[in-house]
mmCIF file of C-alpha atoms in Angstrom:
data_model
loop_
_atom_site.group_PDB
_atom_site.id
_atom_site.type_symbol
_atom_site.label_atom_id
_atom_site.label_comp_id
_atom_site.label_asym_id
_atom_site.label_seq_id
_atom_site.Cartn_x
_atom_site.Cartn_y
_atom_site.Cartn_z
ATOM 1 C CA UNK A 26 26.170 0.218 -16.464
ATOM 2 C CA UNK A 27 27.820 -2.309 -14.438
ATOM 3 C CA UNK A 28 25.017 -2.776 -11.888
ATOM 4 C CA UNK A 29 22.667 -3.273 -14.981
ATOM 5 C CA UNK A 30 24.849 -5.793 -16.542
ATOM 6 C CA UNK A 31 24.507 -7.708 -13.466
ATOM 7 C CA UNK A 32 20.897 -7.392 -12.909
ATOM 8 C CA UNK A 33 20.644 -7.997 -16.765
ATOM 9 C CA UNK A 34 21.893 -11.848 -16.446
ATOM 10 C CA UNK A 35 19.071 -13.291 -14.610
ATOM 11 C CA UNK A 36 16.306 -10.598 -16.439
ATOM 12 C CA UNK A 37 14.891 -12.461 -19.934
ATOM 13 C CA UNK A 38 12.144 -9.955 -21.036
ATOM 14 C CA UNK A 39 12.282 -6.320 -22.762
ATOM 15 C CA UNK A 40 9.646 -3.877 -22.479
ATOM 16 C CA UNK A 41 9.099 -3.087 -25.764
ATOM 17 C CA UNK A 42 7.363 -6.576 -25.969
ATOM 18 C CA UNK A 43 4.938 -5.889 -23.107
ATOM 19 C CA UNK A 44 1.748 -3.001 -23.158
ATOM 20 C CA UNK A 45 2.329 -1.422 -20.074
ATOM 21 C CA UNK A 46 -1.120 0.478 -18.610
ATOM 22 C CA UNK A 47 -0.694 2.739 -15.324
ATOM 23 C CA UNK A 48 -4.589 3.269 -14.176
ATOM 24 C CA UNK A 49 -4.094 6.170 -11.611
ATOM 25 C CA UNK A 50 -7.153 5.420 -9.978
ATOM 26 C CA UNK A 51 -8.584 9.062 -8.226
ATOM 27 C CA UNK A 52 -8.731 9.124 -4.557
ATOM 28 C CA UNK A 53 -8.779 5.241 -4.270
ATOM 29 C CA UNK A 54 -7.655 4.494 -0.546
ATOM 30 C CA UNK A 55 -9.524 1.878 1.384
ATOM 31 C CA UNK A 56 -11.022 3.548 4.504
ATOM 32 C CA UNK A 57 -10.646 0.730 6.816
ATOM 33 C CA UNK A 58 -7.238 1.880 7.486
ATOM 34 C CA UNK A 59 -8.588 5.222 8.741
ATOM 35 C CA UNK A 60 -9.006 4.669 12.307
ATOM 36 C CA UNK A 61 -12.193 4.357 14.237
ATOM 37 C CA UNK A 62 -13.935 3.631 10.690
ATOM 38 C CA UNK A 63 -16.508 1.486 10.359
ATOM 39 C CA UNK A 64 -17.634 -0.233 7.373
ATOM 40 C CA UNK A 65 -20.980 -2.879 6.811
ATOM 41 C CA UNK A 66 -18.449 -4.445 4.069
ATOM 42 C CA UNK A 67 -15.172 -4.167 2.131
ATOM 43 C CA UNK A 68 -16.178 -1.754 -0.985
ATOM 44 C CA UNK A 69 -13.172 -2.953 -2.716
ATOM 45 C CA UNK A 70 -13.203 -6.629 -2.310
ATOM 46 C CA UNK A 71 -11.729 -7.714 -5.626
ATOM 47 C CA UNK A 72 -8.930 -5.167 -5.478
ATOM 48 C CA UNK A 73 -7.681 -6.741 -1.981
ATOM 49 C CA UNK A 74 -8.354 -9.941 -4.014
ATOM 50 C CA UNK A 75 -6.532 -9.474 -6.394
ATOM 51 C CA UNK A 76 -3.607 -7.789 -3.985
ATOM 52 C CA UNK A 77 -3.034 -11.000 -2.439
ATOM 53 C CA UNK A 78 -2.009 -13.182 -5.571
ATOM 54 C CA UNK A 79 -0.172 -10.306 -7.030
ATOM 55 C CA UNK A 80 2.589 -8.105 -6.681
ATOM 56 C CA UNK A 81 1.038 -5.553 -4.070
ATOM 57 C CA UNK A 82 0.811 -3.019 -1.243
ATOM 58 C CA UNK A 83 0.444 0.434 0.068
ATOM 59 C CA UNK A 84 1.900 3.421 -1.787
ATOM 60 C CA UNK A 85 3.103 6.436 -0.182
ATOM 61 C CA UNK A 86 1.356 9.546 -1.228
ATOM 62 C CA UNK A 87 3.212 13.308 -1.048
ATOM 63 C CA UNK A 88 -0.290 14.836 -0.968
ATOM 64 C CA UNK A 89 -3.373 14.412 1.349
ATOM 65 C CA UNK A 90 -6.384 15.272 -0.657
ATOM 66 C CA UNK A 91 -5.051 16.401 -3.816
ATOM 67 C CA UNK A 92 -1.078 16.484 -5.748
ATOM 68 C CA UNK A 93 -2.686 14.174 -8.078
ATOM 69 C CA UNK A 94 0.158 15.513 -10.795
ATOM 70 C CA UNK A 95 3.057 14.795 -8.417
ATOM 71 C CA UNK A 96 2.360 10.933 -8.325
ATOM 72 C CA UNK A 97 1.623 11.019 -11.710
ATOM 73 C CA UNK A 98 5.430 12.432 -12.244
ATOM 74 C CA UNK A 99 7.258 10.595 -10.589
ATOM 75 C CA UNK A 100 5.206 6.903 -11.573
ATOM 76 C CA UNK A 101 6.391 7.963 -15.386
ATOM 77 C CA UNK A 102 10.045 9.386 -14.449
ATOM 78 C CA UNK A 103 11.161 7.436 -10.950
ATOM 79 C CA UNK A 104 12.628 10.529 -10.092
ATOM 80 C CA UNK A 105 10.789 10.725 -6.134
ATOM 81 C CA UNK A 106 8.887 14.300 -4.693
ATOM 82 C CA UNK A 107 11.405 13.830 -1.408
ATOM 83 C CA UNK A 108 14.162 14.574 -3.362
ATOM 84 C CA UNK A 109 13.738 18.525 -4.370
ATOM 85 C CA UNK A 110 13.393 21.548 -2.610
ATOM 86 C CA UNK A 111 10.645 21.728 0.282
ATOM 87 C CA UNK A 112 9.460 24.975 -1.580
ATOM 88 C CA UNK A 113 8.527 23.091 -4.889
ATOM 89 C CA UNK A 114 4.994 22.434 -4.943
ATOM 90 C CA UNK A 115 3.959 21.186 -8.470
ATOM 91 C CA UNK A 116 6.388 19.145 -10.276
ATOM 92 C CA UNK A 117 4.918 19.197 -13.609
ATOM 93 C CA UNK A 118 4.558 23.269 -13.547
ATOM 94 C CA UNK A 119 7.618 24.040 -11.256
ATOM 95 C CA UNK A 120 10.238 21.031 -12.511
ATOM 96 C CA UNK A 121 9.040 19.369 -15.503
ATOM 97 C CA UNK A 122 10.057 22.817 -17.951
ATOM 98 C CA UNK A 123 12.965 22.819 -16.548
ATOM 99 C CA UNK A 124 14.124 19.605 -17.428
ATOM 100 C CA UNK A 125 16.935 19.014 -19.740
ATOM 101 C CA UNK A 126 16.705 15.439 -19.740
ATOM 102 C CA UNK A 127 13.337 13.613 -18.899
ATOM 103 C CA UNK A 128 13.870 9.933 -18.052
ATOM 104 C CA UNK A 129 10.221 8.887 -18.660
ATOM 105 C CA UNK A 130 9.353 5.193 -19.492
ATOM 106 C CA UNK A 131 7.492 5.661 -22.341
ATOM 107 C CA UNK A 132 10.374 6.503 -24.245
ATOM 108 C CA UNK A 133 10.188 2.891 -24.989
ATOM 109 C CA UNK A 134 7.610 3.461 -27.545
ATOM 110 C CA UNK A 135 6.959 5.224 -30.648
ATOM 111 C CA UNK A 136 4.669 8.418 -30.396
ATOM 112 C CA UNK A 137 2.165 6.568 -32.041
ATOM 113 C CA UNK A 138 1.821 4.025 -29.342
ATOM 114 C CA UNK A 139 1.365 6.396 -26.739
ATOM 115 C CA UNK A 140 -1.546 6.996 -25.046
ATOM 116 C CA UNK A 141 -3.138 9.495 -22.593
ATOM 117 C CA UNK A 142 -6.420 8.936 -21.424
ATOM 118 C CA UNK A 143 -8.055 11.154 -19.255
ATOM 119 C CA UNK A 144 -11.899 12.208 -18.400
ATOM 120 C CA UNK A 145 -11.630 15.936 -17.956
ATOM 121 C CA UNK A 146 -9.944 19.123 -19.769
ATOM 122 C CA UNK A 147 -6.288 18.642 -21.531
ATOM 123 C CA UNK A 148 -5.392 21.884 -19.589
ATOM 124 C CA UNK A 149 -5.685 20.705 -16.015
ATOM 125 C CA UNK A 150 -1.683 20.775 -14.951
ATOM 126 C CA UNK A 151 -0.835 21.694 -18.423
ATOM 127 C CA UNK A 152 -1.165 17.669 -19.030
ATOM 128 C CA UNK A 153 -1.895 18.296 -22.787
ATOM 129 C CA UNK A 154 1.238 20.083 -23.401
ATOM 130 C CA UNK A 155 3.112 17.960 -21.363
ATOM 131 C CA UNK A 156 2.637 14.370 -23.028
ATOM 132 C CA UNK A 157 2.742 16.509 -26.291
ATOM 133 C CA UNK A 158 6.157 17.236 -25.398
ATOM 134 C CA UNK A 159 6.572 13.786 -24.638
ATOM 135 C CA UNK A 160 5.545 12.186 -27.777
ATOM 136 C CA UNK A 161 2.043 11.131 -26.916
ATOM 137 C CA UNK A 162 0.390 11.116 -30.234
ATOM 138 C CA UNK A 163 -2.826 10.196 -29.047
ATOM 139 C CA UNK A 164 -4.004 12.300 -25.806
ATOM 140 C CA UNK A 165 -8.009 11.178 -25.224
ATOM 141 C CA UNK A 166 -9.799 14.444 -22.924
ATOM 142 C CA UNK A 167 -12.798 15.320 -22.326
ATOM 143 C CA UNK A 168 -11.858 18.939 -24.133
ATOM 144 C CA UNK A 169 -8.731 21.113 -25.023
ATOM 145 C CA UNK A 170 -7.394 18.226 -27.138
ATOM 146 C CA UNK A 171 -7.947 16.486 -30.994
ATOM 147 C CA UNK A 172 -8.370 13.572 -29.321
ATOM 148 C CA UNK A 173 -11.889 13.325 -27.213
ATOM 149 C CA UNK A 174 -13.470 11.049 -25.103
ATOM 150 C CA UNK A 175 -17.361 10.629 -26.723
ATOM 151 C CA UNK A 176 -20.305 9.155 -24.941
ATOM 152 C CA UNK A 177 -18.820 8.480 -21.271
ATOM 153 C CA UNK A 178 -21.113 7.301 -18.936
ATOM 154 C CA UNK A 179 -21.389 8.821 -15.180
ATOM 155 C CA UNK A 180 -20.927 7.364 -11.899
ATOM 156 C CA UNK A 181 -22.191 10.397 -9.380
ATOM 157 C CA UNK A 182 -20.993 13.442 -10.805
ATOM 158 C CA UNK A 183 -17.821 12.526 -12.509
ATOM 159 C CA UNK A 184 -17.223 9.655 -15.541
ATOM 160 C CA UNK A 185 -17.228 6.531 -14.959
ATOM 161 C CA UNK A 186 -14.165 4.111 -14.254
ATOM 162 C CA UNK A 187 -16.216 2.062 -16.303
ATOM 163 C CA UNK A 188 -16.645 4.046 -19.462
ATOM 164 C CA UNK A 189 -12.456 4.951 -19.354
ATOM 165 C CA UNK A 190 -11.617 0.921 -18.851
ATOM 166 C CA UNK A 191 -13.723 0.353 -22.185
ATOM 167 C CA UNK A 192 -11.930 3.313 -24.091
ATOM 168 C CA UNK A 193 -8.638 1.923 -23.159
ATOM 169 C CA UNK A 194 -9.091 -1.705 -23.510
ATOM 170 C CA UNK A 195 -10.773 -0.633 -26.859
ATOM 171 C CA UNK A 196 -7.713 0.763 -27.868
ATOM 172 C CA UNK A 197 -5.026 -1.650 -26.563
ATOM 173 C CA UNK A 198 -7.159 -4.265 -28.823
ATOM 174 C CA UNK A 199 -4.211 -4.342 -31.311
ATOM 175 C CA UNK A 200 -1.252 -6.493 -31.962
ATOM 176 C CA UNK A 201 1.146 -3.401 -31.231
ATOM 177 C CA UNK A 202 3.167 -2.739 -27.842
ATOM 178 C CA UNK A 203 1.539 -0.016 -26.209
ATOM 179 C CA UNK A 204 1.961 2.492 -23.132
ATOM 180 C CA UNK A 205 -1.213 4.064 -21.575
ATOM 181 C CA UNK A 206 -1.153 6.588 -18.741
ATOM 182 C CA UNK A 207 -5.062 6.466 -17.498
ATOM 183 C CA UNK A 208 -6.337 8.888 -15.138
ATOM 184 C CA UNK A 209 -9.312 8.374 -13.507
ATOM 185 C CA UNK A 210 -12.221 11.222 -12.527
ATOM 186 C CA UNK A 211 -14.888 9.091 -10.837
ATOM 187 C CA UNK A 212 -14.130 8.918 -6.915
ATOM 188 C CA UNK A 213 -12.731 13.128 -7.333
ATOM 189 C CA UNK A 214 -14.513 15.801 -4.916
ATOM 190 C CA UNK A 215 -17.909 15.849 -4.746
ATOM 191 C CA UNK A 216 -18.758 12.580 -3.706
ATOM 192 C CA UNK A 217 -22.447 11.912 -4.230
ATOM 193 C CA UNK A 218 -23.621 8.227 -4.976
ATOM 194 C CA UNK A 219 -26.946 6.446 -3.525
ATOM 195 C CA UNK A 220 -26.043 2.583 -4.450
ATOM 196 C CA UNK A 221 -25.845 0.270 -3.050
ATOM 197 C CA UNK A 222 -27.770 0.864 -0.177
ATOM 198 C CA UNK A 223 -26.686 -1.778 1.946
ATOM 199 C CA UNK A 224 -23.186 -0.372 2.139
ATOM 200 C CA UNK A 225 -22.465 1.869 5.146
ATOM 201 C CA UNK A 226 -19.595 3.521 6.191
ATOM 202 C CA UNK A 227 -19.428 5.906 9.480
ATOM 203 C CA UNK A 228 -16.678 7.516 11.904
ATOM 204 C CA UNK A 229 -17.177 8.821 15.240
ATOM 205 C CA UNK A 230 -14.301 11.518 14.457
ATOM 206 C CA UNK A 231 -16.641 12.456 11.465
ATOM 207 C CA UNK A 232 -19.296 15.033 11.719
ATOM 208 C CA UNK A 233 -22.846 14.359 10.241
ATOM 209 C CA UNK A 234 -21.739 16.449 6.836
ATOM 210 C CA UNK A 235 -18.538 13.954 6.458
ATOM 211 C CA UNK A 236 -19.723 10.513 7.594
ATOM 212 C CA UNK A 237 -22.126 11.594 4.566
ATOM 213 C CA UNK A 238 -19.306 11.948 2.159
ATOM 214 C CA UNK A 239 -17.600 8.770 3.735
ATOM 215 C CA UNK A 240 -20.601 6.769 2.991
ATOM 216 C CA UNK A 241 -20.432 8.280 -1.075
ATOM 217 C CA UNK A 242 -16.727 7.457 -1.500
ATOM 218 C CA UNK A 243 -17.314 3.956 0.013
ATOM 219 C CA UNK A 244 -20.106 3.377 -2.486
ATOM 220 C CA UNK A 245 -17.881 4.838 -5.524
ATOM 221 C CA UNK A 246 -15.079 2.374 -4.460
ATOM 222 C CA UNK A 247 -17.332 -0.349 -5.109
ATOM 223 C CA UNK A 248 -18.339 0.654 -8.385
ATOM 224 C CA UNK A 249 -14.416 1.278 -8.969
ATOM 225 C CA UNK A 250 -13.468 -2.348 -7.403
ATOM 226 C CA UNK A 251 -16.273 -4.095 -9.775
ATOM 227 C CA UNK A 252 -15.462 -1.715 -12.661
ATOM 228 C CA UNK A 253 -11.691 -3.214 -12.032
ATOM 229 C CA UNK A 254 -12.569 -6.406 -11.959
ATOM 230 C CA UNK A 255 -13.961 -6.159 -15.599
ATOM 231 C CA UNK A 256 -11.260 -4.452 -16.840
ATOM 232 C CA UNK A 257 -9.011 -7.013 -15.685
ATOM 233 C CA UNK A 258 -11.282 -9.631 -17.188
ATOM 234 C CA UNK A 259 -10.913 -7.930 -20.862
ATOM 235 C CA UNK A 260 -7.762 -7.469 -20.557
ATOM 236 C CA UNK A 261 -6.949 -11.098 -20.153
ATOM 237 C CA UNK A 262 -8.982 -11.960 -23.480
ATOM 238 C CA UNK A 263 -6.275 -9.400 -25.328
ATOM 239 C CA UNK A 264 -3.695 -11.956 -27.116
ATOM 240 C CA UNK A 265 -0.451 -10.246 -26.038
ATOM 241 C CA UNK A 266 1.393 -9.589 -22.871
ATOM 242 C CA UNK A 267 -0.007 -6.269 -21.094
ATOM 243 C CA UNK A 268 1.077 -5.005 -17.468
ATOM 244 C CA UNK A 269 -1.149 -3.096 -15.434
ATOM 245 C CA UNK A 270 0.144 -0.586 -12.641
ATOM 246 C CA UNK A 271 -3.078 0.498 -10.979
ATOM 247 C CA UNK A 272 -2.758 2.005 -7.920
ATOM 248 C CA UNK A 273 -4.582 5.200 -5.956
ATOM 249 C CA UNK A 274 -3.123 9.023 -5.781
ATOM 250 C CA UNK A 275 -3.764 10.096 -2.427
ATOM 251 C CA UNK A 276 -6.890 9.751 0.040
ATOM 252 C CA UNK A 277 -9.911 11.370 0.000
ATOM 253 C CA UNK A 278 -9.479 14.944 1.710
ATOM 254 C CA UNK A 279 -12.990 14.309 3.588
ATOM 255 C CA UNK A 280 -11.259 13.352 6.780
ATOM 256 C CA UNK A 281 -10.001 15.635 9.405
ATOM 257 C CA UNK A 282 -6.784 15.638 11.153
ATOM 258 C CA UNK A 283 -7.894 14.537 13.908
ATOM 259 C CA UNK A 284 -8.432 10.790 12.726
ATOM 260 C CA UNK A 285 -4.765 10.211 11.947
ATOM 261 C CA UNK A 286 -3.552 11.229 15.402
ATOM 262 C CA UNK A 287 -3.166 7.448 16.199
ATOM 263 C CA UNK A 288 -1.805 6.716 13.572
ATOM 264 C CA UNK A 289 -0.008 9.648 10.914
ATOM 265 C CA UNK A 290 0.879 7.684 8.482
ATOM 266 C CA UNK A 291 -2.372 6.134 7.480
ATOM 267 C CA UNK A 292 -3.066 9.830 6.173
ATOM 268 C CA UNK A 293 -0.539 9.017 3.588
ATOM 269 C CA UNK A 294 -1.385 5.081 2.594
ATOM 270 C CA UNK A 295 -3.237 4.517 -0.918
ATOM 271 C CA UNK A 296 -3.479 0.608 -2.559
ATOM 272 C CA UNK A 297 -1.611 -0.256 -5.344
ATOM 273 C CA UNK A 298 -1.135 -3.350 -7.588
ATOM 274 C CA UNK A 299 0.926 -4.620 -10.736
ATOM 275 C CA UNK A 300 -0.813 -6.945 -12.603
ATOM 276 C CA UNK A 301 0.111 -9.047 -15.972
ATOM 277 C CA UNK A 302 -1.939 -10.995 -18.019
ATOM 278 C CA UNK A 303 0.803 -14.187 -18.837
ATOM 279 C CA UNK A 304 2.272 -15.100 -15.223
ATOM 280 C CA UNK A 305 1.120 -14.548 -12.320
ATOM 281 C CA UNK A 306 4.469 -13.009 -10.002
ATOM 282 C CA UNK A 307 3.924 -11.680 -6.172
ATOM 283 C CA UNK A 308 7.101 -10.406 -4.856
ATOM 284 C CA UNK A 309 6.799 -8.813 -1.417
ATOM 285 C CA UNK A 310 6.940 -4.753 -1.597
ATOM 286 C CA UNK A 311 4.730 -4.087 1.065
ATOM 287 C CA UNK A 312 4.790 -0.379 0.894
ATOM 288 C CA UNK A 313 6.904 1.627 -1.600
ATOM 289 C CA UNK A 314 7.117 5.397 -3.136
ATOM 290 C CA UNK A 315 5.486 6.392 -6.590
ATOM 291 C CA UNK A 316 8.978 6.758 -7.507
ATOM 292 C CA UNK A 317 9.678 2.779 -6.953
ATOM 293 C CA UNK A 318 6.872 2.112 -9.725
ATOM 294 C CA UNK A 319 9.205 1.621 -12.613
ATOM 295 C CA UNK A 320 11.603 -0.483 -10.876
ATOM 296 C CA UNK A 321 8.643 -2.725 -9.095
ATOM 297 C CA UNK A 322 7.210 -3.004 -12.231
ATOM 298 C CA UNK A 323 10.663 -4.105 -13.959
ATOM 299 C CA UNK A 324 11.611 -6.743 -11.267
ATOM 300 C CA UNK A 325 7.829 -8.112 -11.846
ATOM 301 C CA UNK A 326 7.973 -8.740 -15.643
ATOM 302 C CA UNK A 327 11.608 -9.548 -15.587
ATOM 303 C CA UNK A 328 12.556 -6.950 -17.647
ATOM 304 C CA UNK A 329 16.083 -5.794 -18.584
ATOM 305 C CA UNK A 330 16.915 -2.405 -17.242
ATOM 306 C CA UNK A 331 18.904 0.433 -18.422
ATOM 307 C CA UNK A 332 22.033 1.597 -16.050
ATOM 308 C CA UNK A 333 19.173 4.256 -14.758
ATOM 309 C CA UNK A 334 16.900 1.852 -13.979
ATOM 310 C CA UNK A 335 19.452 -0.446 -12.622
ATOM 311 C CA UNK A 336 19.202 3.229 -10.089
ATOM 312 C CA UNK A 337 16.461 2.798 -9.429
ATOM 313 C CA UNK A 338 16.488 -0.930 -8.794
ATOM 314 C CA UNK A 339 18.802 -0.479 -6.491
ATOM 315 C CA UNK A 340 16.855 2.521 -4.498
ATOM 316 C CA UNK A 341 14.053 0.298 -4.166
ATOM 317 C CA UNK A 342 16.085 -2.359 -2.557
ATOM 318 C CA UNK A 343 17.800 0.229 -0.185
ATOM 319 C CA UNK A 344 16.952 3.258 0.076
ATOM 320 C CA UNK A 345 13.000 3.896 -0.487
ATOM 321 C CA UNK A 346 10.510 5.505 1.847
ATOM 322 C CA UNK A 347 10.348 1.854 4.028
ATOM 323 C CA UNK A 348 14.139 2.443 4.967
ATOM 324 C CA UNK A 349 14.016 4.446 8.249
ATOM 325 C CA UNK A 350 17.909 4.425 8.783
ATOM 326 C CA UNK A 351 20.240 4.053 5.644
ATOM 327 C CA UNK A 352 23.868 2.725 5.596
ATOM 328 C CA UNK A 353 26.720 4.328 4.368
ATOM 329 C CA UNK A 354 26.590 2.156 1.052
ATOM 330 C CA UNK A 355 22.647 2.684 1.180
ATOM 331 C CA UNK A 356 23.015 6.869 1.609
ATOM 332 C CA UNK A 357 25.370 6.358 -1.340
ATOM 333 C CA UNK A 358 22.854 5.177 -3.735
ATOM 334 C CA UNK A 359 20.575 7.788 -2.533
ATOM 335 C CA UNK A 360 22.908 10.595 -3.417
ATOM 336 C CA UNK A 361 23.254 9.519 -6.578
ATOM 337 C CA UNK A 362 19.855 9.455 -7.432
ATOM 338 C CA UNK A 363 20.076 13.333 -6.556
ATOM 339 C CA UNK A 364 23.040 13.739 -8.536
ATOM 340 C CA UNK A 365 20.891 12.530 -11.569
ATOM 341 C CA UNK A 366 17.757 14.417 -10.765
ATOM 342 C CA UNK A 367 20.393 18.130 -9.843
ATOM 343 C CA UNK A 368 21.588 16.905 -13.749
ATOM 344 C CA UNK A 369 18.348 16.731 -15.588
ATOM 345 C CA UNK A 370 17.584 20.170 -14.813
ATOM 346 C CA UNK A 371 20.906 21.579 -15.711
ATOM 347 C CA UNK A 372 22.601 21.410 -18.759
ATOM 348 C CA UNK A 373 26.460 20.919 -19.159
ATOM 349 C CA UNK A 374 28.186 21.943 -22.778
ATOM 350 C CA UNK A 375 31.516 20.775 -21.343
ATOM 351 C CA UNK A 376 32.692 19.131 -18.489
ATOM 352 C CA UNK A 377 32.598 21.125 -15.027
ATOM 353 C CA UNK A 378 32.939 20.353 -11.894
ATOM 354 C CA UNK A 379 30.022 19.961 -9.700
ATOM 355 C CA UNK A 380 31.697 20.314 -6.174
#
């Protein structure tokens, strides 16, 4: 409480004022970090555009391939992957029940200014049930929900990022504060796309069958960078202050593990951006956790925090995934951050000690 009273005093906005969107954008990685990749031009050239005049960076993913649900978590909760047991694999089926307390950010809103939007079925990762449970009144699938998306349009085999943008900036068209969690289908597994021809992508640690697929995703990244780039554009026509957190789950699981030998890390490197349409605010985060989103995004609207997210503020500045050695004061904001996520799954009718 005291570390958000202090953070408060320089912090002018509240988030119920501002429309937040997170766009988790499917598989979006740019492969010229992928080493010995070679591309005839940047498929996302508006994104890294955009990146540079904007708070932006490189997002660490827990998965390679898929764990889609697991960034998805922790964006809405800021409670990180690293922090439970190695033998937890899926945090919305293995943690999420569980939870006594869920610390999600769009408890800001009413349930009626909630939105999921999502171009597949309500039941993959139980996500129907679980923004139920979290007040989402509106939950937009493809099936399993009252809510469904009509008349999407395809990019290869999966909807478009296109026809999702126009659903949601159809429905944040409206004087009321709203929170979206968008979740993208278009660059998923298969990858199968034939324009534009000029763009070529290859990798001499590919064989024939994957430089084919490398070639597909580049060419769906373009449609998803130009698709962006309209979104963006409608969204700046919208008359009230809206906040996009767009950034990409994990890579593409086309590449083998040999092309990361150089370099491990790159295996684990998606883009990400935060982006509002009133003021135009860069600070430098070069690389940060999908935990880190709510505090990023916080610091880059000036928004008052809550004692948790004054947490949170505080892990970002010392102790997220870009901190290779902590201090003792630094190891002591970790801890507490497991001390609240051990207390969210446990409940206490009285007080005990935890020691």
């Amino acid at each position: 409480t005291r570390r958000a009273d202090e953070i408060n005093q320089s912090r002018q906005n509240s988030i119920e004022d501002h429309t937040i969107i997170y766009v988790l954008s499917e598989s979006l990685s740019n492969p010229d970090r992928v080493s010995g990749t070679v591309l005839s031009q940047n498929p996302i050239p508006y994104i890294d555009s955009l990146k540079e005049r904007t708070t932006s960076g490189l997002m660490h993913s827990d998965g390679y391939g898929g764990g889609t649900a697991n960034m998805e978590f922790q964006t809405i909760t800021g409670l990180p992957f690293y922090n439970y047991n190695d033998t937890v694999s899926v945090l919305y089926s293995e943690v999420f029940p569980k939870m006594k307390v869920r610390p999600v950010i769009s408890n800001f809103y009413s349930d009626e200014d909630k939105f999921v939007v999502h171009p597949s079925g309500g039941n993959n990762y139980n996500r129907n049930n679980i923004y139920r449970t979290l007040g989402f009144d509106h939950r937009y699938f493809l099936v399993d929900s009252k809510d469904r998306l009509k008349d999407m349009g395809y990019e290869g085999v999966n909807v478009s990022d296109e026809s999702v943008y126009n659903k949601v900036v159809e429905l944040a068209n409206t004087p009321q504060s709203q929170f979206f969690s968008v979740i993208t289908m278009q660059n998923h597994v298969p990858w199968s796309e034939a324009n534009p021809e000029e763009l070529t992508a290859t990798n001499d640690g590919l064989s024939d069958e994957e430089n084919e697929q490398l070639v597909n995703y580049a060419k769906l990244l373009q449609h998803t960078d130009q698709s962006t780039q309209h979104f963006i554009e409608e969204l700046s026509k919208i008359d009230k202050n809206i906040t996009v957190v767009f950034y990409g789950d994990h890579l593409p699981g086309l590449y083998p593990e040999s092309v990361f030998e150089e370099n491990p890390e790159s295996q684990y490197l998606t883009d990400y951006f935060i982006w509002n349409n009133k003021s135009d605010t860069k600070l430098d985060y070069p690389k940060i956790n999908s935990s880190d989103f709510i505090a990023t995004l916080f610091e880059h609207d000036n928004l008052k925090v809550s004692p948790y997210y004054a947490l949170l503020t505080d892990i970002l500045h010392n102790a997220s995934i870009d901190k290779t050695k902590l201090t003792k004061e630094q190891q002591k904001i970790a801890d507490d951050l497991k001390l609240i996520q051990y207390l969210s799954l446990i409940h206490i009718s009285e007080p005990t000690r935890l020691d």
